[in-house]
């Protein structure tokens, strides 16, 4: 990808598409992300310990907005500082609804390309208004956003040919998780196991994702995630839309009962990204959706009773919830990928989309 114009690039390893290659090789980018954080340990810990800010605003667009929804609660839980996700367009166009008078916010920007106009303009506007630091996570070292930032964590191995974010998204998530884990050693040491866990997960559940993706009896998808998992459910929902053009939505677990469950029938797959802390409440929702005729796929650290799950993906990672979020992604990215193929879509060239949204001054 070179900032949006498309150049035909041979697919490494003879894979059928760049997207499949990038999904299957993402643990390599996770390893690189852990190395980048280790190399920036001093600067990151200095930032976490500095009294320069009173809150953290996490921002991005599209996939990286959903990544912000996963990173903000993590930053607040791990650092004990108020943190919230805001789409870059809202930050740019409605700043007074975001920045409280007298607040000293740190701006945390996330962008695969580092060239998305809304995120660039929101950061420029932030710097005109505030003196607090700007941190960025991305995949391209020469990007404009890097030049606007005080600390840049760049994962070149996250770079992709596909328009849709898969390997980049997960590598940037590992970067944010590892950066906060530094404040809670030995969490960072434990996270070194993630690449091997990812390789094993892909090997073990690739066939299940393919079978469910190609399953003609399923017509609509609902992705449920709460707490640290809501942003991930939103991202996978976007993958299902971007790649396969399917009927798909994301909700917080308990919110699903308050109306959306009216859509559940025997052609529905309800996917649960189970948490540790609220699993009893979440499993109850899944049991009810099965009783309404829906099928359920549960992703969780430990095996769950079959009453709640038709299909299961179990991590057995031994990692804390704040360190293992990336494990929810590969199997669900493959589910969306094979649904796209089954719908005759080319995941490398999703309908109506470009890799970077660059706006000219009039819009
Ligand atoms: C953000 C983004 C992607 C979306 C599409 C257009 O890009 O919205 O999430 O899939 O590729 O751009 P970035 O700011 O993260 O580079």
mmCIF file with all atom_site columns, N, CA and C in Angstrom, residues 317-340:
data_model
loop_
_atom_site.group_PDB
_atom_site.id
_atom_site.type_symbol
_atom_site.label_atom_id
_atom_site.label_alt_id
_atom_site.label_comp_id
_atom_site.label_asym_id
_atom_site.label_entity_id
_atom_site.label_seq_id
_atom_site.pdbx_PDB_ins_code
_atom_site.Cartn_x
_atom_site.Cartn_y
_atom_site.Cartn_z
_atom_site.occupancy
_atom_site.B_iso_or_equiv
_atom_site.pdbx_formal_charge
_atom_site.auth_seq_id
_atom_site.auth_comp_id
_atom_site.auth_asym_id
_atom_site.auth_atom_id
_atom_site.pdbx_PDB_model_num
ATOM 1  N N  . UNK A 1 317 ? -4.473  -19.412 27.355 1.00 0.00 ? 317 UNK A N  1
ATOM 2  C CA . UNK A 1 317 ? -3.220  -18.646 27.241 1.00 0.00 ? 317 UNK A CA 1
ATOM 3  C C  . UNK A 1 317 ? -2.540  -18.442 28.590 1.00 0.00 ? 317 UNK A C  1
ATOM 4  N N  . UNK A 1 318 ? -3.332  -18.479 29.660 1.00 0.00 ? 318 UNK A N  1
ATOM 5  C CA . UNK A 1 318 ? -2.741  -18.185 30.974 1.00 0.00 ? 318 UNK A CA 1
ATOM 6  C C  . UNK A 1 318 ? -2.389  -16.710 31.130 1.00 0.00 ? 318 UNK A C  1
ATOM 7  N N  . UNK A 1 319 ? -2.814  -15.874 30.151 1.00 0.00 ? 319 UNK A N  1
ATOM 8  C CA . UNK A 1 319 ? -2.520  -14.440 30.219 1.00 0.00 ? 319 UNK A CA 1
ATOM 9  C C  . UNK A 1 319 ? -3.692  -13.683 30.826 1.00 0.00 ? 319 UNK A C  1
ATOM 10 N N  . UNK A 1 320 ? -3.383  -12.568 31.462 1.00 0.00 ? 320 UNK A N  1
ATOM 11 C CA . UNK A 1 320 ? -4.433  -11.703 32.024 1.00 0.00 ? 320 UNK A CA 1
ATOM 12 C C  . UNK A 1 320 ? -5.262  -11.114 30.888 1.00 0.00 ? 320 UNK A C  1
ATOM 13 N N  . UNK A 1 321 ? -6.512  -10.743 31.203 1.00 0.00 ? 321 UNK A N  1
ATOM 14 C CA . UNK A 1 321 ? -7.422  -10.191 30.200 1.00 0.00 ? 321 UNK A CA 1
ATOM 15 C C  . UNK A 1 321 ? -6.820  -8.949  29.545 1.00 0.00 ? 321 UNK A C  1
ATOM 16 N N  . UNK A 1 322 ? -6.006  -8.180  30.325 1.00 0.00 ? 322 UNK A N  1
ATOM 17 C CA . UNK A 1 322 ? -5.424  -6.934  29.804 1.00 0.00 ? 322 UNK A CA 1
ATOM 18 C C  . UNK A 1 322 ? -4.261  -7.190  28.858 1.00 0.00 ? 322 UNK A C  1
ATOM 19 N N  . UNK A 1 323 ? -3.848  -8.462  28.719 1.00 0.00 ? 323 UNK A N  1
ATOM 20 C CA . UNK A 1 323 ? -2.672  -8.773  27.885 1.00 0.00 ? 323 UNK A CA 1
ATOM 21 C C  . UNK A 1 323 ? -2.991  -9.657  26.684 1.00 0.00 ? 323 UNK A C  1
ATOM 22 N N  . UNK A 1 324 ? -4.209  -10.212 26.583 1.00 0.00 ? 324 UNK A N  1
ATOM 23 C CA . UNK A 1 324 ? -4.435  -11.255 25.564 1.00 0.00 ? 324 UNK A CA 1
ATOM 24 C C  . UNK A 1 324 ? -5.500  -10.894 24.538 1.00 0.00 ? 324 UNK A C  1
ATOM 25 N N  . UNK A 1 325 ? -5.961  -9.621  24.518 1.00 0.00 ? 325 UNK A N  1
ATOM 26 C CA . UNK A 1 325 ? -7.081  -9.244  23.637 1.00 0.00 ? 325 UNK A CA 1
ATOM 27 C C  . UNK A 1 325 ? -6.849  -9.646  22.186 1.00 0.00 ? 325 UNK A C  1
ATOM 28 N N  . UNK A 1 326 ? -5.604  -9.601  21.722 1.00 0.00 ? 326 UNK A N  1
ATOM 29 C CA . UNK A 1 326 ? -5.324  -9.868  20.310 1.00 0.00 ? 326 UNK A CA 1
ATOM 30 C C  . UNK A 1 326 ? -5.743  -11.284 19.899 1.00 0.00 ? 326 UNK A C  1
ATOM 31 N N  . UNK A 1 327 ? -5.859  -12.195 20.889 1.00 0.00 ? 327 UNK A N  1
ATOM 32 C CA . UNK A 1 327 ? -6.187  -13.593 20.574 1.00 0.00 ? 327 UNK A CA 1
ATOM 33 C C  . UNK A 1 327 ? -7.627  -13.747 20.062 1.00 0.00 ? 327 UNK A C  1
ATOM 34 N N  . UNK A 1 328 ? -8.488  -12.737 20.285 1.00 0.00 ? 328 UNK A N  1
ATOM 35 C CA . UNK A 1 328 ? -9.860  -12.796 19.783 1.00 0.00 ? 328 UNK A CA 1
ATOM 36 C C  . UNK A 1 328 ? -9.912  -12.581 18.264 1.00 0.00 ? 328 UNK A C  1
ATOM 37 N N  . UNK A 1 329 ? -8.835  -12.044 17.658 1.00 0.00 ? 329 UNK A N  1
ATOM 38 C CA . UNK A 1 329 ? -8.932  -11.516 16.289 1.00 0.00 ? 329 UNK A CA 1
ATOM 39 C C  . UNK A 1 329 ? -8.732  -12.516 15.149 1.00 0.00 ? 329 UNK A C  1
ATOM 40 N N  . UNK A 1 330 ? -7.641  -13.323 15.118 1.00 0.00 ? 330 UNK A N  1
ATOM 41 C CA . UNK A 1 330 ? -7.340  -14.080 13.894 1.00 0.00 ? 330 UNK A CA 1
ATOM 42 C C  . UNK A 1 330 ? -8.476  -14.972 13.389 1.00 0.00 ? 330 UNK A C  1
ATOM 43 N N  . UNK A 1 331 ? -9.112  -15.723 14.294 1.00 0.00 ? 331 UNK A N  1
ATOM 44 C CA . UNK A 1 331 ? -10.161 -16.660 13.868 1.00 0.00 ? 331 UNK A CA 1
ATOM 45 C C  . UNK A 1 331 ? -11.370 -15.895 13.317 1.00 0.00 ? 331 UNK A C  1
ATOM 46 N N  . UNK A 1 332 ? -11.688 -14.754 13.915 1.00 0.00 ? 332 UNK A N  1
ATOM 47 C CA . UNK A 1 332 ? -12.837 -13.971 13.449 1.00 0.00 ? 332 UNK A CA 1
ATOM 48 C C  . UNK A 1 332 ? -12.513 -13.228 12.152 1.00 0.00 ? 332 UNK A C  1
ATOM 49 N N  . UNK A 1 333 ? -11.242 -12.818 11.968 1.00 0.00 ? 333 UNK A N  1
ATOM 50 C CA . UNK A 1 333 ? -10.840 -12.230 10.686 1.00 0.00 ? 333 UNK A CA 1
ATOM 51 C C  . UNK A 1 333 ? -10.972 -13.295 9.579  1.00 0.00 ? 333 UNK A C  1
ATOM 52 N N  . UNK A 1 334 ? -10.598 -14.549 9.905  1.00 0.00 ? 334 UNK A N  1
ATOM 53 C CA . UNK A 1 334 ? -10.729 -15.640 8.919  1.00 0.00 ? 334 UNK A CA 1
ATOM 54 C C  . UNK A 1 334 ? -12.203 -15.919 8.618  1.00 0.00 ? 334 UNK A C  1
ATOM 55 N N  . UNK A 1 335 ? -13.070 -15.845 9.638  1.00 0.00 ? 335 UNK A N  1
ATOM 56 C CA . UNK A 1 335 ? -14.522 -16.040 9.431  1.00 0.00 ? 335 UNK A CA 1
ATOM 57 C C  . UNK A 1 335 ? -15.028 -15.029 8.403  1.00 0.00 ? 335 UNK A C  1
ATOM 58 N N  . UNK A 1 336 ? -14.655 -13.744 8.585  1.00 0.00 ? 336 UNK A N  1
ATOM 59 C CA . UNK A 1 336 ? -15.092 -12.696 7.647  1.00 0.00 ? 336 UNK A CA 1
ATOM 60 C C  . UNK A 1 336 ? -14.480 -12.927 6.266  1.00 0.00 ? 336 UNK A C  1
ATOM 61 N N  . UNK A 1 337 ? -13.232 -13.383 6.244  1.00 0.00 ? 337 UNK A N  1
ATOM 62 C CA . UNK A 1 337 ? -12.536 -13.624 4.977  1.00 0.00 ? 337 UNK A CA 1
ATOM 63 C C  . UNK A 1 337 ? -13.257 -14.697 4.156  1.00 0.00 ? 337 UNK A C  1
ATOM 64 N N  . UNK A 1 338 ? -13.570 -15.831 4.799  1.00 0.00 ? 338 UNK A N  1
ATOM 65 C CA . UNK A 1 338 ? -14.203 -16.923 4.054  1.00 0.00 ? 338 UNK A CA 1
ATOM 66 C C  . UNK A 1 338 ? -15.661 -16.610 3.717  1.00 0.00 ? 338 UNK A C  1
ATOM 67 N N  . UNK A 1 339 ? -16.315 -15.768 4.537  1.00 0.00 ? 339 UNK A N  1
ATOM 68 C CA . UNK A 1 339 ? -17.654 -15.316 4.159  1.00 0.00 ? 339 UNK A CA 1
ATOM 69 C C  . UNK A 1 339 ? -17.551 -14.452 2.911  1.00 0.00 ? 339 UNK A C  1
ATOM 70 N N  . UNK A 1 340 ? -16.520 -13.608 2.822  1.00 0.00 ? 340 UNK A N  1
ATOM 71 C CA . UNK A 1 340 ? -16.309 -12.762 1.638  1.00 0.00 ? 340 UNK A CA 1
ATOM 72 C C  . UNK A 1 340 ? -16.120 -13.640 0.403  1.00 0.00 ? 340 UNK A C  1
#
